[in-house]
PDB file of C-alpha atoms in Angstrom:
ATOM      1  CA  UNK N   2       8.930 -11.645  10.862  1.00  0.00           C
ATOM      2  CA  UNK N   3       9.305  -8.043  11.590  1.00  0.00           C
ATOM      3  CA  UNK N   4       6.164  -5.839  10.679  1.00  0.00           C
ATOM      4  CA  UNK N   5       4.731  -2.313  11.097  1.00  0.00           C
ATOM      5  CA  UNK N   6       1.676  -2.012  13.610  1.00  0.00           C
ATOM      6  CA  UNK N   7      -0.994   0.377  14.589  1.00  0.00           C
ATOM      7  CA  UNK N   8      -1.600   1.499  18.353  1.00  0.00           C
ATOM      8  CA  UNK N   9      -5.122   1.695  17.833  1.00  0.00           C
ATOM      9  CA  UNK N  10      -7.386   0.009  15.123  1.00  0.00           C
ATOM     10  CA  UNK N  11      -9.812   2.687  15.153  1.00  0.00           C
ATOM     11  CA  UNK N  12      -9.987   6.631  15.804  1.00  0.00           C
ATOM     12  CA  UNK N  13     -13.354   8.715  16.382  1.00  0.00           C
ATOM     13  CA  UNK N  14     -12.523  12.663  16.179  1.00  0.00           C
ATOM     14  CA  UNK N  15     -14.755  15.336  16.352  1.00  0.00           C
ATOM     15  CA  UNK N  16     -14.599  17.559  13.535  1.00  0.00           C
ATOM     16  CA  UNK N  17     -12.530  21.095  13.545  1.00  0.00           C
ATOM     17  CA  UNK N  18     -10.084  18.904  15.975  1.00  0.00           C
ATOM     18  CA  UNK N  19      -6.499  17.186  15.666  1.00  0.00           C
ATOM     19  CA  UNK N  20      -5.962  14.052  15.098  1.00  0.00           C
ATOM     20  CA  UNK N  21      -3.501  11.713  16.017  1.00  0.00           C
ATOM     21  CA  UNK N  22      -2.357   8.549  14.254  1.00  0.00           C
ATOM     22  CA  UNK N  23       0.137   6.102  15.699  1.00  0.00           C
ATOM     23  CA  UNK N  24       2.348   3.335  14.315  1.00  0.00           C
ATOM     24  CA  UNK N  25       4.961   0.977  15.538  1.00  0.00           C
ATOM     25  CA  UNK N  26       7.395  -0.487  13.621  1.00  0.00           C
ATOM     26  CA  UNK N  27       9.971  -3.211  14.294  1.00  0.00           C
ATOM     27  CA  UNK N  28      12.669  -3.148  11.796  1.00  0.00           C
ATOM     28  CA  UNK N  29      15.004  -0.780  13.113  1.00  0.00           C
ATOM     29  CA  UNK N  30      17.014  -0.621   9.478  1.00  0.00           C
ATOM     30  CA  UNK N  31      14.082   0.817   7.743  1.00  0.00           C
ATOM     31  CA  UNK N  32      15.301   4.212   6.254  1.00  0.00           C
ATOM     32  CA  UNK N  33      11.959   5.285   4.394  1.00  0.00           C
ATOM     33  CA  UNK N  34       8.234   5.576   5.826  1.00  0.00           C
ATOM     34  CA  UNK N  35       5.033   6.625   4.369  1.00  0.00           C
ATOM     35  CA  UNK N  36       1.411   7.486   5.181  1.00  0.00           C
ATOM     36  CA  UNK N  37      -1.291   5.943   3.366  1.00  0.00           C
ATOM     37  CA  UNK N  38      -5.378   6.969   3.287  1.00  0.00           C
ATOM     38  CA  UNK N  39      -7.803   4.787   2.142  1.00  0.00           C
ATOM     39  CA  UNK N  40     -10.793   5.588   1.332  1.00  0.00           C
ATOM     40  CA  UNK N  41     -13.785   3.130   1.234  1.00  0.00           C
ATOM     41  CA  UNK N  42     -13.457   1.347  -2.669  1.00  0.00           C
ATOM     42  CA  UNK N  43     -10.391   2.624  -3.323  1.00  0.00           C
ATOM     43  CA  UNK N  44      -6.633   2.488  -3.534  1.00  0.00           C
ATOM     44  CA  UNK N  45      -4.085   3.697  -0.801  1.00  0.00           C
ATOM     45  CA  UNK N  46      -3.955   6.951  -1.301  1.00  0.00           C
ATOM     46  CA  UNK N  47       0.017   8.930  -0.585  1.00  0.00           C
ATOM     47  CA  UNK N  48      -0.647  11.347   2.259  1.00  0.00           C
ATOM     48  CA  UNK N  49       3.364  11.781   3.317  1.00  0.00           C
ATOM     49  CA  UNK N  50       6.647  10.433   3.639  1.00  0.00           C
ATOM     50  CA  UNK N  51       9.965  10.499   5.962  1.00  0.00           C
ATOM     51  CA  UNK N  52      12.879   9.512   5.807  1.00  0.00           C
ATOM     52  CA  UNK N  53      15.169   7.717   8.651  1.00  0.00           C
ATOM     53  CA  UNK N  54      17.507  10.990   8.785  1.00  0.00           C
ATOM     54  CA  UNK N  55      14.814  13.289   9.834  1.00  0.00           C
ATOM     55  CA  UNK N  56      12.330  13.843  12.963  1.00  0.00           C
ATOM     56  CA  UNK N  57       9.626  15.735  11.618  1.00  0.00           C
ATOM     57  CA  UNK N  58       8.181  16.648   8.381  1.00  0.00           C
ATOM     58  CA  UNK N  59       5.248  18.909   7.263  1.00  0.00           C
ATOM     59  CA  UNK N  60       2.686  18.628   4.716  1.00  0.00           C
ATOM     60  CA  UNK N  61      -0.724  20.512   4.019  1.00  0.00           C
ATOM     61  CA  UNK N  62      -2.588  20.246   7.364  1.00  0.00           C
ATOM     62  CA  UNK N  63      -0.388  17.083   8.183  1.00  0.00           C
ATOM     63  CA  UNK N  64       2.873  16.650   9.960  1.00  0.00           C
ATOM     64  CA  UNK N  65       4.404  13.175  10.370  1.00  0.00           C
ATOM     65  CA  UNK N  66       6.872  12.308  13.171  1.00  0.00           C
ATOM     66  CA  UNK N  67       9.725   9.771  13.886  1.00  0.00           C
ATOM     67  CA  UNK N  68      11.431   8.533  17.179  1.00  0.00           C
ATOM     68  CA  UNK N  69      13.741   6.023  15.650  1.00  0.00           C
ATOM     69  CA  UNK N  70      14.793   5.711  19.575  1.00  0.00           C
ATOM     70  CA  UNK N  71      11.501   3.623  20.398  1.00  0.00           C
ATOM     71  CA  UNK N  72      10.715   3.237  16.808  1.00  0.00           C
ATOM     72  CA  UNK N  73       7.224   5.023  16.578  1.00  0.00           C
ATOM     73  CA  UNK N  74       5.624   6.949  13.886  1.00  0.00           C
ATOM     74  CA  UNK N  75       2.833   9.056  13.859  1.00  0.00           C
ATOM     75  CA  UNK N  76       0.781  11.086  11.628  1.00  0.00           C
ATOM     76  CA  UNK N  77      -1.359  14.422  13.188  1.00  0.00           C
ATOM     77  CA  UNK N  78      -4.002  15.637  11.020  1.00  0.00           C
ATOM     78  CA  UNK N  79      -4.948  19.556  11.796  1.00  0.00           C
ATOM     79  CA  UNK N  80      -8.523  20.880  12.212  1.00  0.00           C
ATOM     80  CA  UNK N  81      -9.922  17.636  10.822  1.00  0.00           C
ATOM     81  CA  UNK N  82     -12.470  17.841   8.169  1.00  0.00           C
ATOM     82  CA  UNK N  83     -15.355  14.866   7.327  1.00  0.00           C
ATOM     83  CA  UNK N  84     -12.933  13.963   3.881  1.00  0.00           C
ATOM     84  CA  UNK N  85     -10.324  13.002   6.741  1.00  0.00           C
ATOM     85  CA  UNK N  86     -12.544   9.636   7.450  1.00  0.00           C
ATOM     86  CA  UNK N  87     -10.860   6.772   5.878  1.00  0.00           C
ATOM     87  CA  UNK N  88      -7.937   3.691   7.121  1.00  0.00           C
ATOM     88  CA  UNK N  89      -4.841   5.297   7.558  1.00  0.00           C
ATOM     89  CA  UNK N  90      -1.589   2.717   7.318  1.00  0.00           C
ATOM     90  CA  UNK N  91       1.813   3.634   7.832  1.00  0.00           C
ATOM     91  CA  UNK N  92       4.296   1.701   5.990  1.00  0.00           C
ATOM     92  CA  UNK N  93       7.780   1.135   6.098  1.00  0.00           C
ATOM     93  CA  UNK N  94      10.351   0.357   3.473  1.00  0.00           C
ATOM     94  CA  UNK N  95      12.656  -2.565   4.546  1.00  0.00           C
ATOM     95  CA  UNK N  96      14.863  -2.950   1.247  1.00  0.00           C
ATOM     96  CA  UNK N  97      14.793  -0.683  -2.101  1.00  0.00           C
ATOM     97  CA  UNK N  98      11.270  -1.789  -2.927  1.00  0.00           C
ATOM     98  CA  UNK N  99       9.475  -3.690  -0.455  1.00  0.00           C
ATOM     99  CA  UNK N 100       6.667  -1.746   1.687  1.00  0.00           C
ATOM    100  CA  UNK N 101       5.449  -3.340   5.156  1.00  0.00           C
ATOM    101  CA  UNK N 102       2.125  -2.286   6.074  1.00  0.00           C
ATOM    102  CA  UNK N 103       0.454  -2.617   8.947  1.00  0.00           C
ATOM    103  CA  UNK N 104      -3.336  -3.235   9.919  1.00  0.00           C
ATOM    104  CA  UNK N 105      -4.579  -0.025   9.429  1.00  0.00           C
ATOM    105  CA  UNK N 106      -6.232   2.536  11.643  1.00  0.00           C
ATOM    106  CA  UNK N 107      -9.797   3.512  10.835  1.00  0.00           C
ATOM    107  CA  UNK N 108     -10.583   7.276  11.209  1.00  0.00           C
ATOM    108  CA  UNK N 109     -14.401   8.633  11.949  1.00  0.00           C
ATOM    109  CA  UNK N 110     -14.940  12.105  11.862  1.00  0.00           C
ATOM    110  CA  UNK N 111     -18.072  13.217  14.045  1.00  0.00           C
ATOM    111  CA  UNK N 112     -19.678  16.447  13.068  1.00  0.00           C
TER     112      UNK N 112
ATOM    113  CA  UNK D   1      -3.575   8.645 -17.666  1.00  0.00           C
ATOM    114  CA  UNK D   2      -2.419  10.768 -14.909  1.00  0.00           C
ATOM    115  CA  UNK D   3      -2.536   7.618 -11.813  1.00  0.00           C
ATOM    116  CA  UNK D   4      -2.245   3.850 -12.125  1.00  0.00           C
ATOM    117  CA  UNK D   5      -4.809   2.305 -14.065  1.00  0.00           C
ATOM    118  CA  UNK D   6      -6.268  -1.230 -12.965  1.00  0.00           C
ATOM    119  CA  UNK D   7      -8.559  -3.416 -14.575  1.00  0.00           C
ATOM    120  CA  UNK D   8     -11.122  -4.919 -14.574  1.00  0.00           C
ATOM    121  CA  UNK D   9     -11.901  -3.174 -11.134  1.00  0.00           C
ATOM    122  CA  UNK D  10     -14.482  -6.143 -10.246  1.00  0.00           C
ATOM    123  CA  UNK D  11     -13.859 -10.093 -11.275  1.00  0.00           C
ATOM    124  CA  UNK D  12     -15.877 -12.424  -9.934  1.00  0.00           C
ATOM    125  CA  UNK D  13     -15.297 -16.073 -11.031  1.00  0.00           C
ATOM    126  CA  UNK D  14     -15.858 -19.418 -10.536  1.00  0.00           C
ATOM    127  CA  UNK D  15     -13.285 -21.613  -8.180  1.00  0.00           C
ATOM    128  CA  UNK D  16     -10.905 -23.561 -10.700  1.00  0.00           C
ATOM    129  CA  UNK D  17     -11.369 -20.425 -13.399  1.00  0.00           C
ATOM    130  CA  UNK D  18      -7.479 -18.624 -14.346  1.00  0.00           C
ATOM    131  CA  UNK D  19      -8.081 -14.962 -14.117  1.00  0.00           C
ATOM    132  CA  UNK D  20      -5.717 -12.174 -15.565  1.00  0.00           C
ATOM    133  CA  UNK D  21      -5.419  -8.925 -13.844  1.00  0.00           C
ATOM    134  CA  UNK D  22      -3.771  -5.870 -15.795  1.00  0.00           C
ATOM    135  CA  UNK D  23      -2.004  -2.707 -14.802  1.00  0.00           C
ATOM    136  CA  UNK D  24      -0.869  -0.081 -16.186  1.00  0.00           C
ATOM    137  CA  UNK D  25       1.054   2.194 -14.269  1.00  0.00           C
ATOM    138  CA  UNK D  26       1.952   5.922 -14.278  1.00  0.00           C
ATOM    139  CA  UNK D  27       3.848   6.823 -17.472  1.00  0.00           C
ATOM    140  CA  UNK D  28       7.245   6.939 -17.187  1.00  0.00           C
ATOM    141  CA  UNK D  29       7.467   4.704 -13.626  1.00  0.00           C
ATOM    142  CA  UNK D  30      10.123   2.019 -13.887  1.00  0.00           C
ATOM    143  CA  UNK D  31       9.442  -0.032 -11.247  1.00  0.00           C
ATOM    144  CA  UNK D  32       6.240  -1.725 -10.401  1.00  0.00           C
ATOM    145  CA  UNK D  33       4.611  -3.458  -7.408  1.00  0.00           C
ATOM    146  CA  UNK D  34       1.605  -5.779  -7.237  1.00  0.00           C
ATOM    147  CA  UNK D  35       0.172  -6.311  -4.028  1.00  0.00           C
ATOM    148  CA  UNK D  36      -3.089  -8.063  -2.326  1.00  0.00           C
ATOM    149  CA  UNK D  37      -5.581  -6.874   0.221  1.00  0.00           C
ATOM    150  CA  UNK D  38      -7.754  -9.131   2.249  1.00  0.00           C
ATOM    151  CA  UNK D  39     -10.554  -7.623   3.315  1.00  0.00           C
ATOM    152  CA  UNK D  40      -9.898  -5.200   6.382  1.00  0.00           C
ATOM    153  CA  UNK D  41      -6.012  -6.473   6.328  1.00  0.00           C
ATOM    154  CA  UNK D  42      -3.369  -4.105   5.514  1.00  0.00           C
ATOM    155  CA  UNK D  43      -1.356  -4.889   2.271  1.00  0.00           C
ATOM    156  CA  UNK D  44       0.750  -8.133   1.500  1.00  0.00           C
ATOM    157  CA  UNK D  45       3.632  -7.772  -1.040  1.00  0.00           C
ATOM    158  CA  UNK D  46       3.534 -10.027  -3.672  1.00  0.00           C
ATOM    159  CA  UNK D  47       5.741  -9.167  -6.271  1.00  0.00           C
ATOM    160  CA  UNK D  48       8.517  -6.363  -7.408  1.00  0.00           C
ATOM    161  CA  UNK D  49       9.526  -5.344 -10.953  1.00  0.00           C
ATOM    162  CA  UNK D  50      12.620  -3.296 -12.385  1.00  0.00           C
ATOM    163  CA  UNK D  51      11.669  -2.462 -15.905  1.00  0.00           C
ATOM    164  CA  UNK D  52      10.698  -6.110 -17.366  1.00  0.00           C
ATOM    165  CA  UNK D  53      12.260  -8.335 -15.163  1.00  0.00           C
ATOM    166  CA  UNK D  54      10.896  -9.172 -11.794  1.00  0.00           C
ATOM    167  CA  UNK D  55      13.932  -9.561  -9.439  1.00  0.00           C
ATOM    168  CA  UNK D  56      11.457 -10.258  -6.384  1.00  0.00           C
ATOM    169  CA  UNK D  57       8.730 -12.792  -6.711  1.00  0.00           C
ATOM    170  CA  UNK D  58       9.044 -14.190  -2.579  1.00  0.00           C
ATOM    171  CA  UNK D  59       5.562 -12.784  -2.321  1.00  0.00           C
ATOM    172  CA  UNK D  60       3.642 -14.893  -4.943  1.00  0.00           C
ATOM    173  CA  UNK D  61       1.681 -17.024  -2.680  1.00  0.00           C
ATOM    174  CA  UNK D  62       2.041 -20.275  -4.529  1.00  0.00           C
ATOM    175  CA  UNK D  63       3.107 -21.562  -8.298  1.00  0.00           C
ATOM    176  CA  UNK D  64      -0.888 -20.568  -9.216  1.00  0.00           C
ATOM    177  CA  UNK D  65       0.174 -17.234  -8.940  1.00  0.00           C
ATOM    178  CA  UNK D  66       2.838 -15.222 -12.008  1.00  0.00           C
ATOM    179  CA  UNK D  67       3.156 -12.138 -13.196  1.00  0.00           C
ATOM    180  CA  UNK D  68       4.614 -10.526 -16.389  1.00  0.00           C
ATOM    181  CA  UNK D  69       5.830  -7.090 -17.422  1.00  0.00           C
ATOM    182  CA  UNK D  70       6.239  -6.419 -21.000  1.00  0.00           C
ATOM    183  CA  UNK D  71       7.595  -2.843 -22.569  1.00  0.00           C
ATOM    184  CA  UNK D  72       8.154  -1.951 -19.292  1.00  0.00           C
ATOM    185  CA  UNK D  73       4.794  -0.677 -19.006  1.00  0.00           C
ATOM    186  CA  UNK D  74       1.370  -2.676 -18.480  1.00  0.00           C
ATOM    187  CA  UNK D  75       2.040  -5.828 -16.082  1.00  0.00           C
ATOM    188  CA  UNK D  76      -0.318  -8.904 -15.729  1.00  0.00           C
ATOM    189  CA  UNK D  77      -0.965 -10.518 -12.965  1.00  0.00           C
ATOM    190  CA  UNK D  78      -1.959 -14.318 -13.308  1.00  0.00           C
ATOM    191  CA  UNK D  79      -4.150 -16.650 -11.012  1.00  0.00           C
ATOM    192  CA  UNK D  80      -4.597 -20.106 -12.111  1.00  0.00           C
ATOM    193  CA  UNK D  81      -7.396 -22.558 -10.788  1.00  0.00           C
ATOM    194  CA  UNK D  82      -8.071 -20.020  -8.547  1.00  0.00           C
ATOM    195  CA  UNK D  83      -9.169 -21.155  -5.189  1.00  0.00           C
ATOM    196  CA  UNK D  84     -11.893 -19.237  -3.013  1.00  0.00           C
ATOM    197  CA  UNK D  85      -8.870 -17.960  -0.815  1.00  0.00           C
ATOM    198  CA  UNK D  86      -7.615 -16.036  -3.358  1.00  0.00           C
ATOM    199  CA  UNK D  87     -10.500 -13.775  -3.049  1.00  0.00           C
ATOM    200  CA  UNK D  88      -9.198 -10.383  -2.376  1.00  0.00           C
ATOM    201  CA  UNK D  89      -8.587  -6.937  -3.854  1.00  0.00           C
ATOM    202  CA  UNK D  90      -5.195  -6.832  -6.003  1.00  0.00           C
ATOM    203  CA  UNK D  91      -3.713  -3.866  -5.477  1.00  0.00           C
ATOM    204  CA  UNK D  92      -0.775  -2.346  -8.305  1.00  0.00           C
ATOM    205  CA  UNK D  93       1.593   0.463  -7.688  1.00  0.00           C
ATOM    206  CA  UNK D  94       4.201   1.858  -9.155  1.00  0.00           C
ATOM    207  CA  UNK D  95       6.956   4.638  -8.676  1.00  0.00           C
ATOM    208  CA  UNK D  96       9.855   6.353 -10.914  1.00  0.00           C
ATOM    209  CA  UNK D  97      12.358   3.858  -9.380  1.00  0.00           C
ATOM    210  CA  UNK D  98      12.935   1.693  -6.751  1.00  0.00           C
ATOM    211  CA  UNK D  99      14.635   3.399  -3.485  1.00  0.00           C
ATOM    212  CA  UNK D 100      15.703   6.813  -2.927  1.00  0.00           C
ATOM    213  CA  UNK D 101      12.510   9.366  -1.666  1.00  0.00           C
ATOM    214  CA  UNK D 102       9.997   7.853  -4.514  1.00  0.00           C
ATOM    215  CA  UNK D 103       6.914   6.996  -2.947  1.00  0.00           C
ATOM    216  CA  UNK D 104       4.553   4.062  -4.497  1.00  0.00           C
ATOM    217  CA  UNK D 105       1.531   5.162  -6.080  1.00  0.00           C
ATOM    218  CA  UNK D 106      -1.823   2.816  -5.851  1.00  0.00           C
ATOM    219  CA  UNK D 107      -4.571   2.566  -8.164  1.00  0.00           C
ATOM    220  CA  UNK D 108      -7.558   1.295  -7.427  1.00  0.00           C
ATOM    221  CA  UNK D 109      -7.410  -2.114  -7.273  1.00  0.00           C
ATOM    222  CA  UNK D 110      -9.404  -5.256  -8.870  1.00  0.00           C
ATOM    223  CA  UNK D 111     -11.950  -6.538  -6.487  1.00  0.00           C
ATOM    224  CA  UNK D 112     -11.385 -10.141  -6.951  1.00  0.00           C
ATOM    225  CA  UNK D 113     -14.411 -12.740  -5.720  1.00  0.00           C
ATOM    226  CA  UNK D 114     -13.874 -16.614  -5.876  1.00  0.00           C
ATOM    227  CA  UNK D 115     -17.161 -18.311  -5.954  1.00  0.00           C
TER     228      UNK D 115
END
């Protein structure tokens, strides 16, 4: 079946730097993506969301980005900080309510 | 509360036990999603509801497996002679609707161990 995957499972930054997360997803009639963050013990956490009809989109510190050409998403993370170390998943939205995750990418932050 | 509310937030049980997992999601959220977590796997649907009724269940992994929604509020989820596969964390969200720009919000799960 189709599914939403991560380039890379993990992701060591040093701290004060960008990051960048990538995802690839398959289902080319998604119209809706969102970043997750999970911290250790806890739930997926909303970070952003996109929708099919836009490129780019802007948040506090994060901006995500979508090439619907070669269906890729990716998160960047500004100046990251030590709370930035977690699993980031992207997931996409295939019908009204159904969210397909991928694998997750985990993020280190080295001080 | 002010997030999704899960509990218990750690079950651990004895194979062939039925367990009951309970959500309750953000106030005023009309739709509600249960989904499962193996560990270091991303997260498997397993079940969609619209107010009460649960128009998706394609993601229950077997007939051991139901979930209920009553009020259109708290939701159970149901494992019967659970099996030590079933081990897992069982994740509930929940949004204002299904579709449009309305994210799903997690809570934190119920850490679920099958001895």
């Amino acid at each position: 079946g189709e599914s939403v995957g991560l380039h890379l499972p993990t992701l060591s930054v040093q701290e004060g730097d960008n990051s960048i997360i990538n995802c690839a997803y398959s289902n080319s009639a998604s119209d809706y993506f969102i970043w997750y963050k999970q911290e250790s013990g806890k739930g997926p956490q909303f970070i952003i969301d996109i929708r099919s009809n836009m490129d780019k989109r802007q948040g506090q510190r994060v901006t995500v980005l979508l090439n619907k050409t070669v269906k890729h998403l990716s998160l960047q993370i500004a100046a990251t900080q030590p709370g930035d170390s977690a699993v980031y998943f992207c997931a996409e939205r295939t019908n009204d309510y159904k969210l397909s995750f991928g694998a997750g990418t985990t993020v280190t932050v080295r001080a | 509360g002010a997030g999704v509310s899960q509990s218990p937030s750690n079950k651990v049980t004895e194979k062939g036990k039925d367990v009951e997992l309970r959500c309750d999601p953000i106030s005023g959220h009309t739709a509600l999603y249960w989904y499962r977590q193996s560990l270091g796997q991303g997260l498997e649907f397993l079940i969609y509801f619209q107010g009460n009724s649960a128009p998706d269940k394609s993601g229950l992994p077997s007939d051991r497996f139901s979930a209920e929604r009553t009020g259109g509020s708290v939701s159970t989820l149901t494992i019967q002679r659970t099996q030590q596969e079933d081990s897992a964390v069982y994740l509930c969200a929940s949004s204002s609707y299904a579709g449009g720009d309305q994210p799903q919000h997690f809570g934190d799960g119920t850490r679920l161990s099958i001895l």
